[in-house]
Coordinates of C-alpha atoms in Angstrom, one line a residue:
M1 CA 30.0 -89.5 6.0
K2 CA 26.3 -89.3 6.0
K3 CA 26.1 -89.9 9.7
H4 CA 28.7 -87.2 10.4
F5 CA 26.8 -84.8 8.1
F6 CA 23.5 -85.2 10.0
S7 CA 25.3 -84.7 13.4
L8 CA 25.9 -81.1 12.4
S9 CA 23.8 -78.3 14.0
I10 CA 20.9 -76.7 12.1
R11 CA 22.8 -73.4 12.2
S12 CA 25.9 -75.1 10.6
L13 CA 23.7 -76.7 7.8
M14 CA 22.0 -73.3 7.1
L15 CA 25.4 -71.6 6.9
L16 CA 26.8 -74.3 4.7
F17 CA 24.1 -74.1 2.1
C18 CA 23.1 -70.4 2.3
L19 CA 26.5 -68.7 2.4
P20 CA 27.1 -69.0 -1.4
F21 CA 23.5 -67.8 -2.1
V22 CA 23.9 -64.8 0.2
L23 CA 27.2 -63.8 -1.3
L24 CA 25.8 -64.1 -4.8
V25 CA 22.8 -61.9 -3.8
L26 CA 25.1 -59.3 -2.2
L27 CA 27.3 -59.1 -5.3
S28 CA 24.3 -58.9 -7.6
C29 CA 22.7 -56.1 -5.6
S30 CA 25.9 -54.2 -5.4
Y31 CA 26.3 -54.4 -9.1
F32 CA 22.8 -53.3 -9.9
Y33 CA 23.0 -50.5 -7.4
R34 CA 26.3 -49.0 -8.8
A35 CA 25.3 -49.5 -12.4
G36 CA 21.9 -47.9 -12.1
K37 CA 21.8 -45.3 -9.3
E38 CA 23.2 -42.4 -11.1
E39 CA 21.5 -43.2 -14.4
I40 CA 18.1 -43.6 -13.0
T41 CA 18.4 -40.6 -10.8
D42 CA 19.4 -38.4 -13.7
L43 CA 16.6 -39.7 -15.9
I44 CA 14.0 -39.2 -13.2
Q45 CA 15.2 -35.7 -12.3
A46 CA 15.3 -34.7 -16.0
N47 CA 11.9 -36.1 -16.6
A48 CA 10.5 -34.5 -13.4
V49 CA 11.9 -31.1 -14.3
A50 CA 10.4 -31.3 -17.8
I51 CA 7.0 -32.3 -16.4
I52 CA 7.0 -29.5 -13.9
G53 CA 8.0 -27.1 -16.7
Q54 CA 5.1 -28.2 -18.8
T55 CA 2.7 -28.0 -15.9
S56 CA 4.0 -24.5 -15.0
D57 CA 3.5 -23.3 -18.6
T58 CA -0.1 -24.7 -18.5
L59 CA -0.9 -23.0 -15.2
E60 CA 0.6 -19.7 -16.4
Q61 CA -1.7 -19.7 -19.4
K62 CA -4.7 -20.5 -17.3
I63 CA -3.8 -17.8 -14.8
A64 CA -3.3 -15.3 -17.6
A65 CA -6.7 -16.1 -19.0
V66 CA -8.4 -15.9 -15.6
S67 CA -6.7 -12.6 -14.7
N68 CA -8.4 -10.9 -17.7
L69 CA -11.9 -12.3 -17.3
P70 CA -13.0 -10.1 -14.3
T71 CA -12.6 -7.0 -16.5
T72 CA -16.1 -7.7 -17.9
I73 CA -17.3 -6.8 -14.4
T74 CA -14.8 -4.2 -13.4
A75 CA -15.1 -2.3 -16.7
S76 CA -18.9 -2.2 -16.6
S77 CA -20.7 1.1 -16.1
Y78 CA -22.2 -0.1 -12.8
Y79 CA -18.9 -0.9 -11.3
Y80 CA -17.4 2.4 -12.7
K81 CA -20.1 4.4 -11.0
L82 CA -19.7 2.5 -7.8
R83 CA -16.0 3.4 -7.7
K84 CA -16.6 7.0 -8.6
N85 CA -19.4 7.4 -6.0
I86 CA -17.2 5.9 -3.2
L87 CA -14.4 8.4 -3.9
A88 CA -16.8 11.3 -4.1
D89 CA -18.5 10.3 -0.8
R90 CA -21.9 9.9 -2.6
E91 CA -24.4 7.0 -2.3
P92 CA -22.3 4.1 -3.7
I93 CA -25.0 2.5 -5.8
S94 CA -28.7 3.1 -6.5
A95 CA -31.3 0.3 -6.2
E96 CA -31.7 0.2 -10.0
N97 CA -27.9 0.0 -10.6
Y98 CA -27.6 -2.7 -8.0
R99 CA -30.1 -4.8 -9.8
G100 CA -28.3 -4.3 -13.1
F101 CA -25.0 -5.1 -11.4
S102 CA -26.4 -8.2 -9.7
N103 CA -27.6 -9.5 -13.1
A104 CA -24.2 -8.8 -14.6
V105 CA -22.5 -10.8 -11.9
H106 CA -25.0 -13.7 -12.4
D107 CA -24.3 -13.7 -16.2
F108 CA -20.6 -13.6 -15.5
L109 CA -20.7 -16.7 -13.3
V110 CA -22.8 -18.6 -15.8
M111 CA -20.5 -17.7 -18.7
N112 CA -17.3 -18.4 -16.8
S113 CA -18.4 -21.3 -14.6
A114 CA -15.3 -23.3 -15.7
Y115 CA -13.1 -20.6 -14.1
F116 CA -15.0 -18.8 -11.3
N117 CA -17.5 -20.2 -8.7
S118 CA -18.3 -17.1 -6.6
V119 CA -18.3 -13.3 -6.5
F120 CA -18.4 -11.2 -3.3
L121 CA -19.1 -7.5 -3.1
F122 CA -19.1 -5.7 0.3
L123 CA -19.3 -2.1 1.5
D124 CA -18.4 -1.4 5.1
D125 CA -21.4 0.9 5.6
Y126 CA -23.4 -2.3 5.0
T127 CA -25.5 -0.9 2.2
V128 CA -24.2 -3.7 -0.1
S129 CA -23.3 -7.3 0.9
M130 CA -23.7 -9.4 -2.2
F131 CA -22.5 -13.0 -2.5
R132 CA -23.2 -15.2 -5.5
S133 CA -22.0 -18.8 -5.8
N134 CA -22.3 -21.6 -8.3
T135 CA -21.7 -24.3 -5.7
G136 CA -24.5 -23.5 -3.2
E137 CA -22.1 -21.9 -0.6
Q138 CA -23.7 -19.3 1.6
L139 CA -22.1 -16.3 3.1
R140 CA -21.6 -16.4 6.9
R141 CA -20.1 -13.0 7.5
S142 CA -17.7 -10.4 6.2
N143 CA -14.2 -10.1 7.6
F144 CA -13.3 -7.0 5.7
Y145 CA -11.6 -4.1 7.4
Y146 CA -10.1 -1.4 5.1
E147 CA -7.0 -0.8 7.3
D148 CA -6.1 -4.5 7.3
F149 CA -6.3 -4.9 3.5
S150 CA -5.3 -1.6 2.1
E151 CA -1.7 -1.8 3.5
V152 CA -1.1 -5.1 1.8
Y153 CA -3.3 -4.8 -1.3
P154 CA -3.3 -1.2 -2.9
P155 CA -6.9 -0.1 -3.8
Y156 CA -8.4 -0.2 -7.3
S157 CA -6.3 -3.0 -8.7
L158 CA -6.8 -6.8 -8.8
H159 CA -4.6 -8.9 -6.5
W160 CA -4.2 -12.6 -6.0
I161 CA -5.1 -13.9 -2.6
T162 CA -5.5 -17.5 -1.2
S163 CA -7.7 -19.2 1.4
A164 CA -4.6 -19.2 3.6
S165 CA -4.4 -15.4 3.6
E166 CA -4.9 -13.7 7.0
P167 CA -7.4 -12.2 7.1
Y168 CA -9.6 -13.4 4.3
P169 CA -12.4 -11.0 3.2
Y170 CA -15.3 -13.3 4.2
S171 CA -16.3 -16.7 5.6
T172 CA -18.9 -19.3 4.6
F173 CA -21.1 -21.6 6.7
S174 CA -19.4 -24.7 5.3
G175 CA -15.9 -23.3 6.0
R176 CA -14.8 -23.9 2.4
L177 CA -13.1 -21.1 0.6
P178 CA -11.5 -20.8 -2.9
A179 CA -7.9 -21.8 -2.8
A180 CA -7.1 -18.8 -5.0
S181 CA -9.1 -15.6 -5.7
L182 CA -8.8 -12.2 -7.3
M183 CA -9.5 -9.2 -5.0
E184 CA -9.9 -5.5 -5.4
V185 CA -10.0 -3.1 -2.5
L186 CA -12.4 -0.1 -3.0
G187 CA -12.1 3.4 -1.4
S188 CA -9.3 5.6 -0.1
P189 CA -8.1 6.5 3.4
D190 CA -10.2 9.7 3.1
S191 CA -13.4 8.2 1.7
A192 CA -16.3 7.6 4.1
V193 CA -17.1 4.2 2.6
H194 CA -14.8 1.4 1.7
G195 CA -15.4 -1.9 0.1
V196 CA -14.0 -5.1 -1.4
M197 CA -14.7 -7.1 -4.6
V198 CA -13.6 -10.8 -4.6
F199 CA -13.8 -13.2 -7.6
G200 CA -13.5 -16.8 -6.2
I201 CA -11.7 -19.0 -8.7
D202 CA -12.8 -22.7 -9.1
D203 CA -10.2 -25.0 -7.5
R204 CA -10.5 -27.3 -10.5
L205 CA -8.8 -24.8 -12.7
F206 CA -5.6 -25.7 -10.8
T207 CA -6.2 -29.2 -9.4
T208 CA -7.0 -30.7 -12.8
S209 CA -3.5 -29.9 -14.0
L210 CA -1.8 -30.7 -10.7
I211 CA -3.5 -34.2 -10.3
N212 CA -2.6 -35.2 -13.8
C213 CA 1.0 -34.3 -13.3
K214 CA 2.2 -37.6 -11.8
I215 CA 5.9 -38.1 -11.8
T216 CA 6.0 -41.3 -9.5
A217 CA 3.4 -43.3 -7.7
S218 CA 3.5 -41.2 -4.5
S219 CA 4.7 -37.9 -5.8
C220 CA 2.6 -34.7 -5.5
V221 CA 2.6 -31.5 -7.5
T222 CA 0.9 -28.5 -5.8
L223 CA 0.6 -24.7 -6.1
V224 CA 2.6 -22.5 -3.8
K225 CA 1.6 -18.9 -2.9
D226 CA 3.7 -16.7 -0.6
G227 CA 5.6 -19.8 0.5
K228 CA 2.5 -21.7 1.5
L229 CA 1.1 -24.9 0.0
Q230 CA -2.4 -24.3 -1.5
F231 CA -3.3 -27.9 -2.0
S232 CA -2.1 -30.8 0.3
S233 CA -5.0 -33.1 1.0
S234 CA -4.5 -36.8 0.7
E235 CA -8.1 -37.1 -0.6
L236 CA -7.2 -34.9 -3.5
F237 CA -3.9 -36.5 -4.5
G238 CA -4.5 -40.0 -3.3
T239 CA -1.3 -40.0 -1.2
D240 CA -0.3 -38.4 2.1
T241 CA 3.2 -37.3 0.9
L242 CA 2.4 -33.6 1.4
E243 CA 0.6 -34.1 4.7
K244 CA 3.7 -35.9 6.1
L245 CA 6.0 -32.9 5.5
S246 CA 7.4 -31.7 8.8
E247 CA 7.4 -28.0 9.9
E248 CA 11.1 -27.9 9.2
D249 CA 10.4 -29.1 5.6
L250 CA 7.6 -26.5 5.1
H251 CA 9.9 -23.7 6.4
A252 CA 12.6 -24.8 4.0
I253 CA 10.1 -24.8 1.1
S254 CA 9.0 -21.3 2.1
S255 CA 12.6 -20.1 2.0
L256 CA 13.2 -21.8 -1.3
A257 CA 10.1 -20.1 -2.8
G258 CA 11.3 -16.7 -1.5
D259 CA 14.8 -17.1 -3.1
A260 CA 13.5 -18.4 -6.5
V261 CA 14.3 -16.4 -9.6
P262 CA 11.7 -16.3 -12.4
E263 CA 12.0 -18.8 -15.3
T264 CA 14.4 -21.0 -13.3
T265 CA 13.9 -24.4 -11.8
I266 CA 15.3 -25.2 -8.3
T267 CA 15.9 -28.8 -7.1
R268 CA 16.7 -29.8 -3.5
Q269 CA 16.6 -32.8 -1.2
F270 CA 14.7 -32.2 2.0
G271 CA 14.9 -35.1 4.4
E272 CA 13.3 -38.1 2.7
N273 CA 11.9 -36.1 -0.2
Y274 CA 13.2 -34.7 -3.4
V275 CA 11.8 -31.2 -4.2
I276 CA 11.5 -29.3 -7.5
Y277 CA 10.2 -25.7 -7.5
R278 CA 9.5 -23.4 -10.5
P279 CA 8.2 -19.9 -9.9
L280 CA 5.3 -18.5 -11.9
A281 CA 5.1 -14.9 -13.2
Y282 CA 2.3 -13.9 -10.8
E283 CA 2.6 -12.5 -7.3
N284 CA 4.9 -15.0 -5.5
M285 CA 3.2 -18.0 -7.0
G286 CA 5.0 -21.2 -8.1
V287 CA 4.7 -24.9 -8.8
L288 CA 6.2 -27.4 -6.3
A289 CA 6.8 -31.1 -6.8
V290 CA 7.6 -33.4 -3.9
I291 CA 8.9 -36.9 -4.7
P292 CA 9.8 -39.5 -2.1
M293 CA 13.5 -40.4 -2.4
E294 CA 12.8 -44.1 -2.3
E295 CA 10.9 -43.7 -5.6
M296 CA 13.7 -41.9 -7.3
Y297 CA 15.4 -45.2 -8.0
M298 CA 12.3 -47.2 -9.2
N299 CA 12.6 -47.7 -12.9
Y300 CA 12.9 -51.4 -13.7
H301 CA 12.6 -51.0 -17.4
R302 CA 16.2 -49.6 -17.5
F303 CA 17.5 -52.8 -15.9
S304 CA 15.5 -55.3 -18.0
D305 CA 18.4 -56.8 -20.0
V306 CA 20.7 -57.1 -16.9
A307 CA 17.9 -58.3 -14.7
I308 CA 16.9 -61.2 -17.0
K309 CA 20.5 -62.6 -16.9
F310 CA 20.8 -62.3 -13.2
S311 CA 17.3 -63.6 -12.6
L312 CA 18.1 -66.9 -14.5
L313 CA 21.2 -67.4 -12.5
L314 CA 19.6 -66.6 -9.2
L315 CA 16.6 -68.8 -10.0
T316 CA 18.8 -71.8 -10.7
V317 CA 20.7 -71.3 -7.4
C318 CA 17.4 -70.7 -5.4
L319 CA 15.9 -73.9 -6.8
A320 CA 18.9 -76.0 -5.9
L321 CA 19.1 -74.5 -2.4
Y322 CA 15.3 -74.9 -1.9
F323 CA 15.2 -78.6 -2.6
T324 CA 18.3 -79.3 -0.6
V325 CA 17.2 -77.3 2.5
T326 CA 13.7 -78.7 2.2
N327 CA 14.9 -82.3 2.4
L328 CA 17.3 -81.7 5.2
L329 CA 15.4 -79.3 7.4
T330 CA 11.8 -78.9 6.4
R331 CA 10.7 -82.5 6.6
P332 CA 11.9 -83.2 10.2
I333 CA 10.6 -79.8 11.4
S334 CA 7.2 -80.4 9.7
S335 CA 7.0 -83.8 11.3
L336 CA 7.8 -82.3 14.7
M337 CA 5.1 -79.6 14.2
E338 CA 2.4 -82.2 13.3
Q339 CA 3.1 -84.1 16.4
L340 CA 3.1 -81.0 18.5
N341 CA -0.3 -80.0 17.1
Y342 CA -1.6 -83.4 18.0
V343 CA -0.3 -83.1 21.5
S344 CA -1.8 -79.6 21.8
E345 CA -5.2 -81.2 21.4
N346 CA -4.8 -82.7 24.9
H347 CA -3.2 -85.9 23.7
L348 CA -0.5 -85.8 26.4
D349 CA 0.1 -89.5 26.3
T350 CA 1.8 -89.2 22.9
A351 CA 5.6 -89.5 22.6
I352 CA 7.4 -87.2 20.2
T353 CA 9.7 -88.8 17.7
A354 CA 11.6 -87.1 14.8
W355 CA 14.7 -87.5 12.7
G356 CA 17.1 -84.8 11.7
G357 CA 20.0 -82.8 13.0
K358 CA 21.4 -82.7 16.5
E359 CA 19.1 -79.9 17.7
I360 CA 16.0 -81.7 16.4
N361 CA 16.8 -84.8 18.5
Q362 CA 17.5 -82.6 21.6
I363 CA 14.2 -80.8 21.1
C364 CA 12.3 -84.1 21.0
K365 CA 13.9 -85.3 24.2
G366 CA 13.1 -81.9 25.9
I367 CA 9.5 -81.9 24.7
N368 CA 8.9 -85.4 25.9
H369 CA 10.3 -84.5 29.3
M370 CA 8.2 -81.3 29.4
I371 CA 5.0 -83.2 28.5
G372 CA 5.6 -85.5 31.5
R373 CA 6.1 -82.5 33.8
I374 CA 3.0 -80.8 32.4
K375 CA 0.9 -83.9 33.1
L376 CA 2.1 -84.0 36.7
L377 CA 1.7 -80.3 37.2
M378 CA -1.8 -80.3 35.8
K379 CA -2.9 -83.0 38.1
N380 CA -1.3 -81.2 41.1
L381 CA -2.8 -77.9 40.1
E382 CA -6.3 -79.4 39.7
F383 CA -6.2 -80.6 43.3
E384 CA -4.8 -77.3 44.6
M385 CA -7.5 -75.3 42.8
L386 CA -10.3 -77.4 44.2
A387 CA -8.9 -77.2 47.7
K388 CA -8.3 -73.4 47.4
Q389 CA -11.8 -72.7 46.1
E390 CA -13.4 -74.8 48.8
A391 CA -11.3 -73.1 51.5
E392 CA -12.2 -69.6 50.2
L393 CA -15.9 -70.4 50.2
Q394 CA -15.7 -71.8 53.7
A395 CA -13.8 -68.7 54.9
L396 CA -16.4 -66.4 53.3
Y397 CA -19.4 -68.2 55.0
F398 CA -17.7 -68.0 58.4
Q399 CA -17.3 -64.2 58.0
I400 CA -21.0 -63.4 58.8
N401 CA -21.2 -60.8 61.5
P402 CA -22.4 -62.3 64.8
H403 CA -23.3 -59.0 66.3
F404 CA -26.8 -59.2 64.8
L405 CA -27.6 -62.2 67.0
Y406 CA -26.4 -60.4 70.1
N407 CA -28.5 -57.3 69.3
A408 CA -31.6 -59.3 68.4
L409 CA -31.4 -61.3 71.7
D410 CA -30.9 -58.1 73.6
C411 CA -34.0 -56.6 71.9
V412 CA -36.0 -59.7 73.0
H413 CA -34.8 -59.2 76.5
Q414 CA -35.9 -55.6 76.5
L415 CA -39.3 -56.5 75.1
C416 CA -39.8 -59.0 77.9
D417 CA -38.8 -56.4 80.5
L418 CA -41.4 -54.1 79.0
G419 CA -44.1 -56.8 79.0
E420 CA -44.3 -57.0 75.2
V421 CA -44.4 -60.8 75.4
E422 CA -46.3 -61.2 72.2
K423 CA -43.8 -59.1 70.2
A424 CA -40.9 -60.9 71.9
G425 CA -42.3 -64.2 70.9
Q426 CA -42.9 -63.0 67.4
M427 CA -39.3 -61.8 67.2
V428 CA -38.0 -65.1 68.5
D429 CA -40.0 -66.9 65.8
Q430 CA -38.5 -64.6 63.2
L431 CA -35.0 -65.1 64.6
A432 CA -35.4 -68.8 64.5
A433 CA -36.6 -68.7 60.9
F434 CA -33.7 -66.4 60.0
Y435 CA -31.1 -68.8 61.3
R436 CA -32.9 -71.9 60.2
I437 CA -32.7 -70.7 56.5
G438 CA -29.2 -69.5 57.1
V439 CA -28.1 -73.0 58.1
S440 CA -30.2 -74.6 55.4
K441 CA -29.2 -78.2 56.4
G442 CA -25.7 -77.5 55.2
M443 CA -26.7 -76.7 51.7
V444 CA -24.8 -74.1 49.6
A445 CA -27.6 -73.2 47.2
I446 CA -31.2 -72.6 48.2
S447 CA -34.3 -71.3 46.4
L448 CA -34.8 -67.6 45.9
R449 CA -38.1 -68.0 47.8
D450 CA -36.1 -69.2 50.9
E451 CA -33.5 -66.4 50.5
L452 CA -36.2 -63.8 50.3
T453 CA -37.9 -65.2 53.4
H454 CA -34.5 -65.1 55.1
V455 CA -34.0 -61.4 54.3
E456 CA -37.7 -60.6 55.1
M457 CA -37.2 -62.1 58.6
Y458 CA -34.1 -60.0 59.0
L459 CA -36.0 -56.8 58.0
A460 CA -38.9 -57.7 60.3
I461 CA -36.4 -58.1 63.2
L462 CA -34.8 -54.7 62.4
K463 CA -38.2 -53.1 62.1
T464 CA -39.2 -54.4 65.5
R465 CA -36.0 -52.8 66.9
F466 CA -36.0 -49.5 65.2
E467 CA -39.5 -48.8 63.7
D468 CA -38.0 -46.0 61.5
F469 CA -38.2 -47.5 58.0
Q470 CA -40.4 -49.5 55.6
Y471 CA -39.6 -52.3 53.2
E472 CA -41.2 -53.8 50.1
I473 CA -40.4 -57.2 48.4
S474 CA -41.8 -57.4 44.9
V475 CA -40.4 -60.4 43.2
P476 CA -42.6 -62.3 40.6
A477 CA -43.6 -65.8 41.7
E478 CA -42.0 -67.4 38.5
Y479 CA -38.6 -66.5 39.9
W480 CA -39.0 -68.0 43.3
D481 CA -37.6 -71.4 42.3
C482 CA -34.4 -69.9 41.0
S483 CA -31.3 -71.3 42.6
I484 CA -29.1 -68.9 44.6
I485 CA -26.3 -69.3 47.1
K486 CA -27.6 -68.5 50.6
L487 CA -26.8 -65.4 52.7
V488 CA -26.2 -63.0 49.8
L489 CA -29.1 -60.5 50.2
Q490 CA -28.9 -60.0 54.0
P491 CA -25.5 -58.2 54.0
I492 CA -26.7 -55.8 51.3
V493 CA -30.0 -55.1 53.1
E494 CA -28.0 -54.5 56.3
N495 CA -25.8 -51.9 54.5
A496 CA -28.9 -50.2 53.0
V497 CA -30.5 -49.8 56.5
Y498 CA -27.4 -48.8 58.5
H499 CA -25.6 -46.7 55.9
G500 CA -28.3 -45.7 53.5
L501 CA -31.4 -44.9 55.5
R502 CA -30.8 -44.5 59.2
P503 CA -28.0 -41.8 59.0
C504 CA -30.1 -39.6 56.7
R505 CA -33.9 -40.1 57.4
T506 CA -36.4 -41.9 59.6
D507 CA -39.1 -42.7 57.0
G508 CA -37.0 -44.4 54.3
T509 CA -38.0 -47.5 52.3
I510 CA -36.0 -50.6 51.3
R511 CA -37.2 -52.2 48.0
I512 CA -36.3 -55.6 46.6
T513 CA -37.2 -56.4 43.0
A514 CA -36.1 -58.9 40.4
E515 CA -36.2 -59.2 36.6
K516 CA -34.8 -61.6 34.0
E517 CA -32.3 -60.5 31.4
G518 CA -31.4 -63.2 28.9
S519 CA -30.1 -66.2 30.8
C520 CA -29.4 -64.1 33.9
L521 CA -31.6 -63.0 36.9
L522 CA -31.0 -59.4 38.2
I523 CA -32.0 -58.8 41.8
R524 CA -32.0 -55.2 42.8
I525 CA -32.0 -53.8 46.4
S526 CA -32.8 -50.1 46.5
D527 CA -33.1 -47.5 49.2
D528 CA -34.1 -43.8 49.1
G529 CA -31.5 -42.7 51.6
G530 CA -28.7 -40.2 51.3
G531 CA -26.8 -41.9 48.5
I532 CA -23.0 -42.2 48.2
P533 CA -20.6 -39.4 47.2
D534 CA -19.1 -39.9 43.8
R535 CA -15.5 -40.3 45.0
L536 CA -16.5 -42.9 47.7
L537 CA -18.6 -44.7 45.1
E538 CA -15.6 -45.0 42.8
D539 CA -13.5 -46.4 45.7
I540 CA -16.2 -48.9 46.6
R541 CA -16.5 -50.1 43.0
A542 CA -12.7 -50.5 42.8
S543 CA -12.5 -52.4 46.1
L544 CA -14.9 -55.0 44.8
Y545 CA -12.1 -56.3 42.5
C546 CA -9.2 -56.2 45.0
S547 CA -7.7 -59.4 46.4
M548 CA -9.1 -60.9 49.6
S549 CA -6.0 -59.9 51.6
E550 CA -6.6 -56.3 50.5
K551 CA -10.4 -56.3 51.4
P552 CA -11.3 -52.9 52.9
A553 CA -13.2 -52.9 56.2
H554 CA -15.8 -50.4 55.2
I555 CA -17.3 -52.6 52.5
Y556 CA -16.5 -56.0 54.1
G557 CA -20.1 -57.4 53.8
I558 CA -20.6 -56.3 50.1
K559 CA -17.1 -57.6 49.2
N560 CA -17.9 -60.9 50.9
V561 CA -21.1 -61.3 48.8
H562 CA -19.3 -60.3 45.6
D563 CA -16.5 -62.8 46.1
R564 CA -18.9 -65.6 46.9
L565 CA -20.9 -64.9 43.8
Q566 CA -17.8 -64.9 41.5
L567 CA -16.3 -68.0 43.2
T568 CA -19.6 -69.9 42.7
Y569 CA -20.8 -68.7 39.3
G570 CA -17.7 -67.2 37.6
F571 CA -16.3 -63.7 36.9
G572 CA -19.3 -62.7 34.6
Y573 CA -21.5 -62.5 37.7
G574 CA -21.5 -60.5 41.0
L575 CA -22.5 -57.0 42.2
T576 CA -22.9 -53.6 40.6
I577 CA -23.5 -50.5 42.6
D578 CA -25.3 -47.3 41.4
S579 CA -26.0 -44.3 43.6
V580 CA -27.2 -40.7 43.3
L581 CA -26.4 -38.3 46.1
E582 CA -29.5 -37.3 48.2
E583 CA -31.7 -39.7 46.1
G584 CA -30.5 -43.2 47.1
T585 CA -28.5 -46.3 46.2
T586 CA -29.2 -49.4 44.2
V587 CA -27.2 -52.7 44.4
T588 CA -27.8 -55.2 41.6
L589 CA -26.9 -58.9 41.9
R590 CA -26.4 -60.8 38.6
I591 CA -26.7 -64.6 38.9
P592 CA -27.5 -67.3 36.3
F593 CA -31.2 -68.1 36.1
Q594 CA -31.2 -71.8 37.1
V595 CA -34.1 -73.7 38.7
L596 CA -33.1 -75.3 41.9
S597 CA -32.8 -79.1 41.4
Q598 CA -33.0 -81.9 44.0
K599 CA -29.2 -82.6 43.7
Q600 CA -28.1 -79.0 44.3
G601 CA -26.8 -77.8 47.6
T602 CA -25.1 -80.9 48.9
Q603 CA -21.8 -79.1 49.7
N604 CA -21.5 -78.1 53.3
T605 CA -20.8 -74.6 54.3

């Protein structure tokens, strides 16, 4: 019986032991869902509506109090004379009255700092532009135009406006505006001067009540004016519920606010949110609550009695299933994982053994077979990689352009014909030194001193042929013993002469410099020729990283050098090219700074 039991598949064992538990969980969840959904929903809805009602009453009381406070300014003699003078087309306010009015505004803000944080008075003849603020805000400019405001807000009465109103009477340098303000438009269509008076209400008057009104963890309660949310920032509410509302949801909320009847509460479900709206008795204002639907059912206190009974039952079943499944499945799988971890540490000679179900035994056999295949493949791959790298290096060395030798010998012939025997002899010596270093007794790596001598011989030969450029080699002596693979500077210098200087000028200069950067040596070859156009430079940079079979002909030499550097030192090294049109080009070689040892360079090219 035991043997037959362990011959079952893991899936069969899991199904055998977990099916009763799964059925029990499903039945329990179904019972809890049916028993609690309607009750919890009704309780949360009733609680939410009650909280919104209390918040609305509080805000209406605050709004009523705030609406009456500006009368201390609007009923003053200064303001009365200002109104009267505007209607009579006289000078709106004298300097003495302006000082008195300014002091009255200052006293008003000090006494009512808990309600108001700014006062703005502006006349469109620019005789008065006053802005007072408790928060340090500074006026940027006035946006008041009588025709735009008088059609919406009748003159000589206070109206509620919000920062979302278009247009708003003014703007500040910080961009922050009061969420709600009281505004009075001054003047008539026939008066010569018009103006506006704005009392900026402190946002905290509203936000304190709204933030404290917390129905659920992610719910938000905000103020709505003309169908628009006045507060929605996640920084203010500590949740992004309002910011995640879609345009469709916002449009539906705007329609809901427009259809609301005073002293009634409207509840709706918009997408994934439950919405409660209660209008206020002030100019299309209302309080809106947005509650995520997933939180409408979160009230574990109502289920405490039932949850305890089911929790005890589920705990007993879970413990029984846990110990049973652990003994049958976890132990063999854990043993298998330990052995696999040991094998992953490069102990490929280890044989995997484990006990358990049918699948475990098959997995062990498969892993042992796979380890044997991996060992064989790793050995074959190692030989293939070495052979491939050697073949690629050999192919790159054999790609050196032979035309230089032909041209140099032809130049020697011409010098001999012209009787310049001394120059011809000097050029033959330089050519011999050039190829002697290029051969380097079959060594792959040579010293930087020899590589610089090699490229100097090359430049001297070219200078004998053309005599239309100069060259400078300024490499500190402490870098001369640095190891470098041979024949990497000459192709770059050749490009600088033939493609950088000669097509553009006859008095250019090639400069070779070097500097150490950390553990690397940077060798720079610069010319002051015509430079490379931006698009061509991008193509050349991209071509450096193409495959050898895709190597473009126009950068063959540079690509050859780049590939050799990366094959020898790794992908962190190679060439970089910088160029400015009409100023010149700089090619930088990055190689590791290593002093040439006696054992280096034994590999044949």
